[in-house]
XYZ file of C-alpha atoms in Angstrom:
65
model
C 125.556 119.130 95.064
C 126.926 117.008 97.873
C 127.401 113.292 97.328
C 125.337 112.487 100.422
C 122.311 114.296 98.996
C 122.826 112.594 95.632
C 123.008 109.191 97.346
C 119.703 109.894 99.154
C 117.985 110.706 95.863
C 119.296 107.532 94.240
C 118.082 105.434 97.186
C 114.642 107.010 96.993
C 114.454 106.526 93.222
C 115.336 102.850 93.509
C 112.873 102.379 96.361
C 110.086 103.947 94.285
C 111.085 101.939 91.230
C 110.872 98.628 93.091
C 107.686 99.462 94.990
C 105.664 100.939 92.103
C 106.057 98.192 89.522
C 102.729 97.613 87.772
C 103.494 93.935 87.191
C 103.113 92.172 90.569
C 105.713 89.568 89.610
C 108.311 92.352 89.292
C 107.174 94.346 92.341
C 109.104 93.769 95.554
C 107.287 92.368 98.552
C 106.637 94.493 101.629
C 109.320 92.479 103.428
C 111.881 93.222 100.704
C 110.965 96.901 100.638
C 111.391 97.161 104.411
C 114.918 95.777 103.981
C 115.798 98.367 101.327
C 118.605 100.758 102.415
C 116.239 103.752 102.129
C 113.908 102.226 104.729
C 116.721 100.937 106.940
C 118.136 104.442 107.112
C 114.919 105.624 108.795
C 114.374 102.478 110.856
C 114.969 104.323 114.133
C 111.949 106.635 113.721
C 109.337 106.146 116.397
C 106.308 104.486 114.801
C 104.025 105.539 117.657
C 105.083 109.168 117.326
C 104.309 109.080 113.608
C 100.989 107.362 114.237
C 100.087 109.993 116.819
C 101.080 112.794 114.448
C 98.904 111.531 111.604
C 96.018 110.680 113.923
C 96.021 114.147 115.482
C 96.643 116.001 112.222
C 94.095 114.116 110.192
C 93.946 113.351 106.529
C 93.976 116.285 104.090
C 90.702 114.938 102.668
C 88.959 115.014 106.045
C 90.260 118.256 107.518
C 88.357 121.413 106.800
C 89.795 124.883 106.632
């Protein structure tokens, strides 16, 4: 296992830990979560491209096979 991959998993685990706290006083704010290294790493993704992707693809609940 490469250290880079391990580091990515740790970042994701910490991000989930801080964002999924049941107690709102312990849960990080949206601002704090956006400043987390996991989010900063993907800061350069194009928001409009992602929006377009999800708009065109549709939600799994609304798409029919």
